[in-house]
């Protein structure tokens, strides 16, 4: 499974970056930055940004106003190492598949993690920001060492494994047609793997991407899941039934089946987002709309730095690649003390309404 995941995320990364370069051929090429982790592993960070006017590189690049994207990144990482008992104990609180592991008894355990993570911040305020992430995590038994031909590290029998991920949309200005297209595309991919997949993941997404201190969602949702393995999952159990069938029976359960679902969802990213970006990036906009976009990006920053588990985990991990972790942040953001934008009856208020009261955009 390790090699299959590594091969898939590498292929998906190249497809996504190539699609954005094709969409805006006159823009600067994406920077492809390969890196290695001293503690074990490697990655490839693909990042888009227009050089700042004060940078010497700006003379060879188009002006900011000429690009579809303002800042974007598509990263993959394939890392392995040793997980100390304290880290395993902390992770048990969030991962049911680790409940059977006794960190005091087992001691440090080998781990493997591979994933793709992307955030796209368009320049036009009418084009939404999008985020997607798909990952695989495995903890192995050090007593059962086999040779992993893919990476030459010792690969023990998995003691626990899971998949996680999702995809969500964050608009500054609400277009119902965009929201419906985005959700319908994800739903159609998800329902091929069980009737419960979309409804559970959609609800989970609304719950996860929420800013309690603001009382609003980060965006208009999508899909989110974590800790998905062959074990019973409390999110599915708590959801109840879908079509008269317990939700936990209406989803993939084997490692191969879950991985196939992850691939189908990952392959849905481009058709779910590119048509929206193509249309909205051509919409004329005003300085006031740009100001609102920057205010909404401020909320994006707040969520990522305060609540996002992946960001927090990365910042606390020794030897973490900080530039790649903070790739998700927008190039510019804004905060105003009691802003006068968003008053009732305005276009800005339309998006605030659905952020405070999430809407079900498509039927299950």
mmCIF file of C-alpha atoms in Angstrom:
data_model
loop_
_atom_site.group_PDB
_atom_site.id
_atom_site.type_symbol
_atom_site.label_atom_id
_atom_site.label_comp_id
_atom_site.label_asym_id
_atom_site.label_seq_id
_atom_site.Cartn_x
_atom_site.Cartn_y
_atom_site.Cartn_z
ATOM 1 C CA UNK A 1 0.000 0.000 0.000
ATOM 2 C CA UNK A 2 2.853 2.401 0.754
ATOM 3 C CA UNK A 3 4.142 2.331 -2.811
ATOM 4 C CA UNK A 4 0.653 2.548 -4.288
ATOM 5 C CA UNK A 5 -0.115 5.691 -2.297
ATOM 6 C CA UNK A 6 3.258 7.236 -3.155
ATOM 7 C CA UNK A 7 2.751 6.560 -6.867
ATOM 8 C CA UNK A 8 -0.781 7.938 -6.843
ATOM 9 C CA UNK A 9 -0.111 11.224 -5.051
ATOM 10 C CA UNK A 10 2.924 11.885 -7.265
ATOM 11 C CA UNK A 11 0.820 11.379 -10.383
ATOM 12 C CA UNK A 12 -2.076 13.475 -9.075
ATOM 13 C CA UNK A 13 0.240 16.332 -8.099
ATOM 14 C CA UNK A 14 1.709 16.549 -11.589
ATOM 15 C CA UNK A 15 -1.740 16.415 -13.213
ATOM 16 C CA UNK A 16 -3.052 19.246 -11.037
ATOM 17 C CA UNK A 17 -0.026 21.526 -11.466
ATOM 18 C CA UNK A 18 0.003 20.930 -15.223
ATOM 19 C CA UNK A 19 -3.706 21.782 -15.421
ATOM 20 C CA UNK A 20 -3.163 25.155 -13.736
ATOM 21 C CA UNK A 21 -0.143 25.938 -15.897
ATOM 22 C CA UNK A 22 -2.208 25.124 -18.994
ATOM 23 C CA UNK A 23 -5.082 27.297 -17.783
ATOM 24 C CA UNK A 24 -2.844 30.380 -17.520
ATOM 25 C CA UNK A 25 0.103 29.808 -19.904
ATOM 26 C CA UNK A 26 1.427 33.385 -19.700
ATOM 27 C CA UNK A 27 1.790 33.233 -15.907
ATOM 28 C CA UNK A 28 5.102 32.349 -14.253
ATOM 29 C CA UNK A 29 5.772 28.629 -14.097
ATOM 30 C CA UNK A 30 5.157 26.882 -10.828
ATOM 31 C CA UNK A 31 8.259 26.329 -8.714
ATOM 32 C CA UNK A 32 8.960 22.632 -8.157
ATOM 33 C CA UNK A 33 11.003 22.265 -4.988
ATOM 34 C CA UNK A 34 12.145 18.737 -4.104
ATOM 35 C CA UNK A 35 13.299 18.163 -0.538
ATOM 36 C CA UNK A 36 14.462 15.388 1.761
ATOM 37 C CA UNK A 37 13.760 14.899 5.454
ATOM 38 C CA UNK A 38 16.885 14.123 7.504
ATOM 39 C CA UNK A 39 14.859 11.900 9.836
ATOM 40 C CA UNK A 40 13.551 9.893 6.866
ATOM 41 C CA UNK A 41 11.518 10.657 3.777
ATOM 42 C CA UNK A 42 11.106 13.158 1.000
ATOM 43 C CA UNK A 43 8.644 15.503 -0.639
ATOM 44 C CA UNK A 44 7.951 17.822 -3.533
ATOM 45 C CA UNK A 45 6.485 21.280 -2.992
ATOM 46 C CA UNK A 46 4.987 22.884 -6.092
ATOM 47 C CA UNK A 47 4.254 26.544 -5.438
ATOM 48 C CA UNK A 48 2.842 29.385 -7.516
ATOM 49 C CA UNK A 49 3.493 33.042 -6.752
ATOM 50 C CA UNK A 50 4.141 36.189 -8.758
ATOM 51 C CA UNK A 51 7.425 37.889 -7.763
ATOM 52 C CA UNK A 52 6.978 41.015 -5.655
ATOM 53 C CA UNK A 53 7.586 44.240 -7.627
ATOM 54 C CA UNK A 54 10.702 44.913 -5.540
ATOM 55 C CA UNK A 55 12.187 41.517 -6.408
ATOM 56 C CA UNK A 56 14.762 41.303 -9.240
ATOM 57 C CA UNK A 57 12.689 38.428 -10.642
ATOM 58 C CA UNK A 58 9.758 40.791 -11.228
ATOM 59 C CA UNK A 59 11.362 42.169 -14.388
ATOM 60 C CA UNK A 60 10.941 38.815 -16.120
ATOM 61 C CA UNK A 61 7.398 38.119 -14.853
ATOM 62 C CA UNK A 62 3.955 39.467 -15.800
ATOM 63 C CA UNK A 63 2.327 42.017 -13.513
ATOM 64 C CA UNK A 64 0.122 40.822 -10.667
ATOM 65 C CA UNK A 65 -3.056 41.786 -12.501
ATOM 66 C CA UNK A 66 -2.296 39.397 -15.350
ATOM 67 C CA UNK A 67 -2.446 36.073 -13.514
ATOM 68 C CA UNK A 68 -5.447 33.905 -12.677
ATOM 69 C CA UNK A 69 -3.870 32.749 -9.415
ATOM 70 C CA UNK A 70 -2.402 34.919 -6.685
ATOM 71 C CA UNK A 71 -0.816 32.199 -4.584
ATOM 72 C CA UNK A 72 -1.124 28.421 -4.675
ATOM 73 C CA UNK A 73 0.632 25.277 -3.597
ATOM 74 C CA UNK A 74 0.346 21.560 -4.270
ATOM 75 C CA UNK A 75 2.567 19.557 -1.941
ATOM 76 C CA UNK A 76 3.307 15.880 -1.489
ATOM 77 C CA UNK A 77 5.260 14.287 1.335
ATOM 78 C CA UNK A 78 6.344 10.716 1.959
ATOM 79 C CA UNK A 79 7.941 10.426 5.387
ATOM 80 C CA UNK A 80 8.862 7.669 7.810
ATOM 81 C CA UNK A 81 10.528 7.432 11.174
ATOM 82 C CA UNK A 82 9.941 6.502 14.793
ATOM 83 C CA UNK A 83 6.927 7.609 16.802
ATOM 84 C CA UNK A 84 7.680 7.973 20.542
ATOM 85 C CA UNK A 85 5.169 6.691 23.129
ATOM 86 C CA UNK A 86 4.100 10.238 24.046
ATOM 87 C CA UNK A 87 3.149 10.981 20.445
ATOM 88 C CA UNK A 88 1.234 7.710 20.127
ATOM 89 C CA UNK A 89 -0.622 8.471 23.346
ATOM 90 C CA UNK A 90 -1.605 11.906 22.051
ATOM 91 C CA UNK A 91 -2.753 10.505 18.701
ATOM 92 C CA UNK A 92 -4.921 7.853 20.372
ATOM 93 C CA UNK A 93 -7.304 10.597 21.466
ATOM 94 C CA UNK A 94 -8.162 11.391 17.837
ATOM 95 C CA UNK A 95 -7.732 8.012 16.132
ATOM 96 C CA UNK A 96 -9.920 5.095 17.098
ATOM 97 C CA UNK A 97 -7.729 2.677 15.168
ATOM 98 C CA UNK A 98 -4.979 3.252 17.756
ATOM 99 C CA UNK A 99 -7.081 2.346 20.783
ATOM 100 C CA UNK A 100 -5.709 -1.204 20.868
ATOM 101 C CA UNK A 101 -2.099 0.029 21.063
ATOM 102 C CA UNK A 102 -0.497 0.405 24.481
ATOM 103 C CA UNK A 103 2.299 2.978 23.990
ATOM 104 C CA UNK A 104 3.897 2.131 27.328
ATOM 105 C CA UNK A 105 4.084 -1.548 26.398
ATOM 106 C CA UNK A 106 5.152 -1.150 22.765
ATOM 107 C CA UNK A 107 7.561 1.752 23.144
ATOM 108 C CA UNK A 108 8.547 3.776 20.077
ATOM 109 C CA UNK A 109 7.004 2.475 16.858
ATOM 110 C CA UNK A 110 7.907 2.893 13.174
ATOM 111 C CA UNK A 111 5.487 5.045 11.190
ATOM 112 C CA UNK A 112 4.886 5.891 7.551
ATOM 113 C CA UNK A 113 2.862 8.840 6.275
ATOM 114 C CA UNK A 114 2.203 9.955 2.719
ATOM 115 C CA UNK A 115 -0.153 12.587 1.426
ATOM 116 C CA UNK A 116 -0.990 15.361 -0.978
ATOM 117 C CA UNK A 117 -2.174 18.762 0.214
ATOM 118 C CA UNK A 118 -3.165 21.744 -1.888
ATOM 119 C CA UNK A 119 -4.567 25.245 -1.493
ATOM 120 C CA UNK A 120 -5.444 27.531 -4.403
ATOM 121 C CA UNK A 121 -5.953 31.274 -3.799
ATOM 122 C CA UNK A 122 -7.179 32.959 -7.024
ATOM 123 C CA UNK A 123 -6.640 36.644 -7.662
ATOM 124 C CA UNK A 124 -10.236 37.530 -8.563
ATOM 125 C CA UNK A 125 -12.528 38.024 -5.517
ATOM 126 C CA UNK A 126 -15.330 36.229 -7.370
ATOM 127 C CA UNK A 127 -13.242 33.053 -7.759
ATOM 128 C CA UNK A 128 -13.269 30.893 -4.614
ATOM 129 C CA UNK A 129 -10.331 29.508 -2.703
ATOM 130 C CA UNK A 130 -10.181 25.709 -2.693
ATOM 131 C CA UNK A 131 -8.399 23.214 -0.465
ATOM 132 C CA UNK A 132 -7.883 19.474 -0.789
ATOM 133 C CA UNK A 133 -5.893 16.902 1.137
ATOM 134 C CA UNK A 134 -5.602 13.120 0.913
ATOM 135 C CA UNK A 135 -3.283 11.093 3.133
ATOM 136 C CA UNK A 136 -2.363 7.623 4.382
ATOM 137 C CA UNK A 137 -0.835 6.845 7.777
ATOM 138 C CA UNK A 138 0.569 3.568 9.048
ATOM 139 C CA UNK A 139 2.133 2.410 12.303
ATOM 140 C CA UNK A 140 4.169 -0.786 12.069
ATOM 141 C CA UNK A 141 5.355 -3.538 14.376
ATOM 142 C CA UNK A 142 9.143 -3.221 14.847
ATOM 143 C CA UNK A 143 9.357 -6.915 15.728
ATOM 144 C CA UNK A 144 8.212 -7.952 12.241
ATOM 145 C CA UNK A 145 10.732 -6.396 9.878
ATOM 146 C CA UNK A 146 10.547 -6.935 6.151
ATOM 147 C CA UNK A 147 12.361 -5.151 3.385
ATOM 148 C CA UNK A 148 10.318 -2.472 1.700
ATOM 149 C CA UNK A 149 11.680 -2.557 -1.834
ATOM 150 C CA UNK A 150 10.172 0.840 -2.572
ATOM 151 C CA UNK A 151 12.234 2.789 -0.094
ATOM 152 C CA UNK A 152 14.808 0.406 1.431
ATOM 153 C CA UNK A 153 13.579 1.121 4.967
ATOM 154 C CA UNK A 154 12.523 -1.691 7.282
ATOM 155 C CA UNK A 155 8.783 -2.180 6.918
ATOM 156 C CA UNK A 156 7.080 -4.082 9.709
ATOM 157 C CA UNK A 157 3.610 -5.539 9.703
ATOM 158 C CA UNK A 158 1.051 -2.717 10.125
ATOM 159 C CA UNK A 159 -0.359 -2.460 13.639
ATOM 160 C CA UNK A 160 -2.712 0.314 12.587
ATOM 161 C CA UNK A 161 -3.465 2.217 9.382
ATOM 162 C CA UNK A 162 -5.950 4.781 8.166
ATOM 163 C CA UNK A 163 -6.809 7.172 5.370
ATOM 164 C CA UNK A 164 -7.963 10.762 5.723
ATOM 165 C CA UNK A 165 -8.663 13.742 3.531
ATOM 166 C CA UNK A 166 -11.276 15.877 1.865
ATOM 167 C CA UNK A 167 -11.929 18.868 -0.337
ATOM 168 C CA UNK A 168 -13.713 22.139 0.482
ATOM 169 C CA UNK A 169 -14.579 25.464 -1.164
ATOM 170 C CA UNK A 170 -14.232 28.952 0.359
ATOM 171 C CA UNK A 171 -15.844 31.743 -1.689
ATOM 172 C CA UNK A 172 -15.744 35.444 -0.900
ATOM 173 C CA UNK A 173 -18.867 35.976 -3.020
ATOM 174 C CA UNK A 174 -21.608 33.394 -3.200
ATOM 175 C CA UNK A 175 -22.726 31.859 -6.478
ATOM 176 C CA UNK A 176 -25.293 29.125 -5.944
ATOM 177 C CA UNK A 177 -24.443 27.473 -9.270
ATOM 178 C CA UNK A 178 -20.794 27.128 -8.238
ATOM 179 C CA UNK A 179 -21.683 25.593 -4.882
ATOM 180 C CA UNK A 180 -24.076 23.122 -6.491
ATOM 181 C CA UNK A 181 -21.545 22.114 -9.159
ATOM 182 C CA UNK A 182 -18.793 21.615 -6.588
ATOM 183 C CA UNK A 183 -20.906 19.521 -4.228
ATOM 184 C CA UNK A 184 -22.608 17.528 -6.985
ATOM 185 C CA UNK A 185 -19.274 16.538 -8.501
ATOM 186 C CA UNK A 186 -17.977 15.334 -5.136
ATOM 187 C CA UNK A 187 -21.257 13.582 -4.328
ATOM 188 C CA UNK A 188 -21.277 11.670 -7.605
ATOM 189 C CA UNK A 189 -17.741 10.403 -6.983
ATOM 190 C CA UNK A 190 -18.467 9.518 -3.358
ATOM 191 C CA UNK A 191 -21.723 7.655 -3.893
ATOM 192 C CA UNK A 192 -19.979 5.080 -6.085
ATOM 193 C CA UNK A 193 -18.426 3.827 -2.853
ATOM 194 C CA UNK A 194 -21.527 3.630 -0.695
ATOM 195 C CA UNK A 195 -24.706 5.536 0.007
ATOM 196 C CA UNK A 196 -23.390 6.836 3.337
ATOM 197 C CA UNK A 197 -20.099 8.273 2.103
ATOM 198 C CA UNK A 198 -21.255 11.693 0.870
ATOM 199 C CA UNK A 199 -23.782 12.483 3.643
ATOM 200 C CA UNK A 200 -21.360 11.532 6.422
ATOM 201 C CA UNK A 201 -18.338 13.261 4.869
ATOM 202 C CA UNK A 202 -20.372 16.374 3.985
ATOM 203 C CA UNK A 203 -21.665 16.771 7.552
ATOM 204 C CA UNK A 204 -18.201 16.065 8.920
ATOM 205 C CA UNK A 205 -16.765 18.812 6.703
ATOM 206 C CA UNK A 206 -19.221 21.406 8.012
ATOM 207 C CA UNK A 207 -18.333 20.435 11.574
ATOM 208 C CA UNK A 208 -14.567 20.498 11.060
ATOM 209 C CA UNK A 209 -14.136 23.717 9.056
ATOM 210 C CA UNK A 210 -15.814 25.917 11.655
ATOM 211 C CA UNK A 211 -14.439 28.884 13.589
ATOM 212 C CA UNK A 212 -16.047 28.799 17.064
ATOM 213 C CA UNK A 213 -14.772 32.243 18.013
ATOM 214 C CA UNK A 214 -16.448 33.734 14.921
ATOM 215 C CA UNK A 215 -19.526 31.526 14.946
ATOM 216 C CA UNK A 216 -19.152 30.828 11.235
ATOM 217 C CA UNK A 217 -17.840 28.203 8.842
ATOM 218 C CA UNK A 218 -14.627 28.743 6.905
ATOM 219 C CA UNK A 219 -16.427 28.113 3.619
ATOM 220 C CA UNK A 220 -19.385 26.342 2.047
ATOM 221 C CA UNK A 221 -18.126 22.854 2.796
ATOM 222 C CA UNK A 222 -17.396 19.814 0.713
ATOM 223 C CA UNK A 223 -16.071 16.524 2.096
ATOM 224 C CA UNK A 224 -13.889 15.679 5.083
ATOM 225 C CA UNK A 225 -12.875 12.399 6.713
ATOM 226 C CA UNK A 226 -10.154 11.025 8.952
ATOM 227 C CA UNK A 227 -9.113 7.793 10.641
ATOM 228 C CA UNK A 228 -10.926 5.687 8.043
ATOM 229 C CA UNK A 229 -9.961 2.020 8.238
ATOM 230 C CA UNK A 230 -11.608 -1.379 8.536
ATOM 231 C CA UNK A 231 -12.597 -0.608 12.117
ATOM 232 C CA UNK A 232 -16.043 0.648 13.076
ATOM 233 C CA UNK A 233 -16.054 4.450 12.832
ATOM 234 C CA UNK A 234 -17.949 6.545 15.345
ATOM 235 C CA UNK A 235 -18.808 9.260 12.802
ATOM 236 C CA UNK A 236 -20.718 6.736 10.717
ATOM 237 C CA UNK A 237 -22.293 5.118 13.778
ATOM 238 C CA UNK A 238 -23.446 8.494 15.134
ATOM 239 C CA UNK A 239 -24.924 9.453 11.754
ATOM 240 C CA UNK A 240 -27.435 6.638 12.029
ATOM 241 C CA UNK A 241 -28.952 5.223 8.866
ATOM 242 C CA UNK A 242 -28.884 6.144 5.195
ATOM 243 C CA UNK A 243 -31.647 4.618 3.117
ATOM 244 C CA UNK A 244 -32.588 2.317 5.973
ATOM 245 C CA UNK A 245 -29.066 0.890 6.255
ATOM 246 C CA UNK A 246 -26.640 1.678 9.116
ATOM 247 C CA UNK A 247 -24.218 4.279 7.778
ATOM 248 C CA UNK A 248 -21.135 2.304 8.830
ATOM 249 C CA UNK A 249 -22.280 -0.517 6.556
ATOM 250 C CA UNK A 250 -22.704 1.843 3.619
ATOM 251 C CA UNK A 251 -19.046 2.686 3.091
ATOM 252 C CA UNK A 252 -15.820 0.925 1.984
ATOM 253 C CA UNK A 253 -14.169 -1.174 4.693
ATOM 254 C CA UNK A 254 -11.070 -2.859 3.244
ATOM 255 C CA UNK A 255 -7.759 -1.101 2.690
ATOM 256 C CA UNK A 256 -8.002 -1.591 -1.078
ATOM 257 C CA UNK A 257 -11.596 -0.325 -1.220
ATOM 258 C CA UNK A 258 -10.852 2.787 0.826
ATOM 259 C CA UNK A 259 -7.809 3.553 -1.295
ATOM 260 C CA UNK A 260 -9.926 3.252 -4.450
ATOM 261 C CA UNK A 261 -12.386 5.734 -2.968
ATOM 262 C CA UNK A 262 -9.544 8.124 -2.121
ATOM 263 C CA UNK A 263 -8.309 7.940 -5.710
ATOM 264 C CA UNK A 264 -11.767 8.641 -7.126
ATOM 265 C CA UNK A 265 -12.189 11.639 -4.837
ATOM 266 C CA UNK A 266 -8.712 12.931 -5.670
ATOM 267 C CA UNK A 267 -9.387 12.572 -9.385
ATOM 268 C CA UNK A 268 -12.540 14.646 -8.918
ATOM 269 C CA UNK A 269 -10.629 17.747 -7.808
ATOM 270 C CA UNK A 270 -9.989 19.233 -11.250
ATOM 271 C CA UNK A 271 -13.510 18.733 -12.687
ATOM 272 C CA UNK A 272 -15.052 20.067 -9.469
ATOM 273 C CA UNK A 273 -13.011 23.296 -9.440
ATOM 274 C CA UNK A 274 -11.502 24.246 -12.806
ATOM 275 C CA UNK A 275 -14.864 25.112 -14.491
ATOM 276 C CA UNK A 276 -15.653 27.478 -11.601
ATOM 277 C CA UNK A 277 -12.226 29.115 -11.760
ATOM 278 C CA UNK A 278 -12.408 29.559 -15.532
ATOM 279 C CA UNK A 279 -15.706 31.408 -15.303
ATOM 280 C CA UNK A 280 -15.190 33.537 -12.198
ATOM 281 C CA UNK A 281 -11.624 34.623 -12.977
ATOM 282 C CA UNK A 282 -13.034 36.712 -15.840
ATOM 283 C CA UNK A 283 -15.563 38.594 -13.684
ATOM 284 C CA UNK A 284 -14.846 42.346 -13.358
ATOM 285 C CA UNK A 285 -14.323 43.425 -9.751
ATOM 286 C CA UNK A 286 -13.997 46.618 -7.715
ATOM 287 C CA UNK A 287 -11.507 47.743 -5.038
ATOM 288 C CA UNK A 288 -14.268 47.217 -2.463
ATOM 289 C CA UNK A 289 -14.677 43.599 -3.575
ATOM 290 C CA UNK A 290 -10.935 43.096 -3.298
ATOM 291 C CA UNK A 291 -11.092 44.517 0.223
ATOM 292 C CA UNK A 292 -13.819 42.015 1.136
ATOM 293 C CA UNK A 293 -11.776 39.175 -0.317
ATOM 294 C CA UNK A 294 -8.844 40.117 1.923
ATOM 295 C CA UNK A 295 -11.119 40.258 4.978
ATOM 296 C CA UNK A 296 -12.397 36.766 4.209
ATOM 297 C CA UNK A 297 -8.831 35.574 3.782
ATOM 298 C CA UNK A 298 -8.177 36.838 7.278
ATOM 299 C CA UNK A 299 -10.721 34.286 8.484
ATOM 300 C CA UNK A 300 -8.893 31.627 6.464
ATOM 301 C CA UNK A 301 -5.662 32.476 8.262
ATOM 302 C CA UNK A 302 -7.406 32.331 11.641
ATOM 303 C CA UNK A 303 -8.733 28.837 11.014
ATOM 304 C CA UNK A 304 -5.474 27.440 9.688
ATOM 305 C CA UNK A 305 -3.303 28.767 12.501
ATOM 306 C CA UNK A 306 -5.723 28.170 15.383
ATOM 307 C CA UNK A 307 -7.791 25.105 14.551
ATOM 308 C CA UNK A 308 -6.378 23.116 11.649
ATOM 309 C CA UNK A 309 -4.979 19.870 13.046
ATOM 310 C CA UNK A 310 -2.526 19.343 10.199
ATOM 311 C CA UNK A 311 -1.001 22.805 10.556
ATOM 312 C CA UNK A 312 -0.734 22.533 14.331
ATOM 313 C CA UNK A 313 0.787 19.055 14.127
ATOM 314 C CA UNK A 314 3.299 20.218 11.532
ATOM 315 C CA UNK A 315 4.400 23.277 13.486
ATOM 316 C CA UNK A 316 5.008 21.152 16.583
ATOM 317 C CA UNK A 317 6.916 18.405 14.749
ATOM 318 C CA UNK A 318 10.723 18.548 15.129
ATOM 319 C CA UNK A 319 12.433 19.022 11.784
ATOM 320 C CA UNK A 320 9.191 20.017 10.070
ATOM 321 C CA UNK A 321 9.426 21.947 6.811
ATOM 322 C CA UNK A 322 7.779 25.196 7.892
ATOM 323 C CA UNK A 323 7.667 26.793 4.430
ATOM 324 C CA UNK A 324 5.639 23.866 3.108
ATOM 325 C CA UNK A 325 3.315 23.859 6.120
ATOM 326 C CA UNK A 326 2.531 27.576 5.807
ATOM 327 C CA UNK A 327 2.088 27.298 2.042
ATOM 328 C CA UNK A 328 -1.669 27.214 2.715
ATOM 329 C CA UNK A 329 -1.768 30.830 3.877
ATOM 330 C CA UNK A 330 -2.791 33.538 1.383
ATOM 331 C CA UNK A 331 -0.235 36.048 0.188
ATOM 332 C CA UNK A 332 -2.320 38.922 1.547
ATOM 333 C CA UNK A 333 -5.033 39.139 4.207
ATOM 334 C CA UNK A 334 -6.787 41.911 6.083
ATOM 335 C CA UNK A 335 -8.348 42.550 9.484
ATOM 336 C CA UNK A 336 -10.517 45.567 10.293
ATOM 337 C CA UNK A 337 -11.829 46.599 13.685
ATOM 338 C CA UNK A 338 -15.614 46.139 13.374
ATOM 339 C CA UNK A 339 -15.615 46.409 9.596
ATOM 340 C CA UNK A 340 -18.486 48.223 7.916
ATOM 341 C CA UNK A 341 -18.699 45.558 5.211
ATOM 342 C CA UNK A 342 -21.252 42.746 5.285
ATOM 343 C CA UNK A 343 -24.345 44.821 6.061
ATOM 344 C CA UNK A 344 -27.758 43.237 5.485
ATOM 345 C CA UNK A 345 -28.902 43.322 1.885
ATOM 346 C CA UNK A 346 -25.390 43.410 0.402
ATOM 347 C CA UNK A 347 -23.623 40.783 -1.698
ATOM 348 C CA UNK A 348 -21.187 40.355 1.159
ATOM 349 C CA UNK A 349 -24.047 39.489 3.514
ATOM 350 C CA UNK A 350 -25.144 36.655 1.225
ATOM 351 C CA UNK A 351 -22.027 34.631 1.902
ATOM 352 C CA UNK A 352 -22.110 35.462 5.621
ATOM 353 C CA UNK A 353 -25.607 34.001 5.840
ATOM 354 C CA UNK A 354 -24.551 30.571 4.565
ATOM 355 C CA UNK A 355 -21.376 30.622 6.660
ATOM 356 C CA UNK A 356 -23.463 31.104 9.803
ATOM 357 C CA UNK A 357 -26.176 28.671 8.694
ATOM 358 C CA UNK A 358 -24.620 26.005 6.436
ATOM 359 C CA UNK A 359 -26.809 24.864 3.574
ATOM 360 C CA UNK A 360 -27.298 21.419 2.054
ATOM 361 C CA UNK A 361 -26.412 22.183 -1.560
ATOM 362 C CA UNK A 362 -27.345 18.870 -3.182
ATOM 363 C CA UNK A 363 -29.526 15.927 -2.244
ATOM 364 C CA UNK A 364 -27.845 12.740 -1.127
#
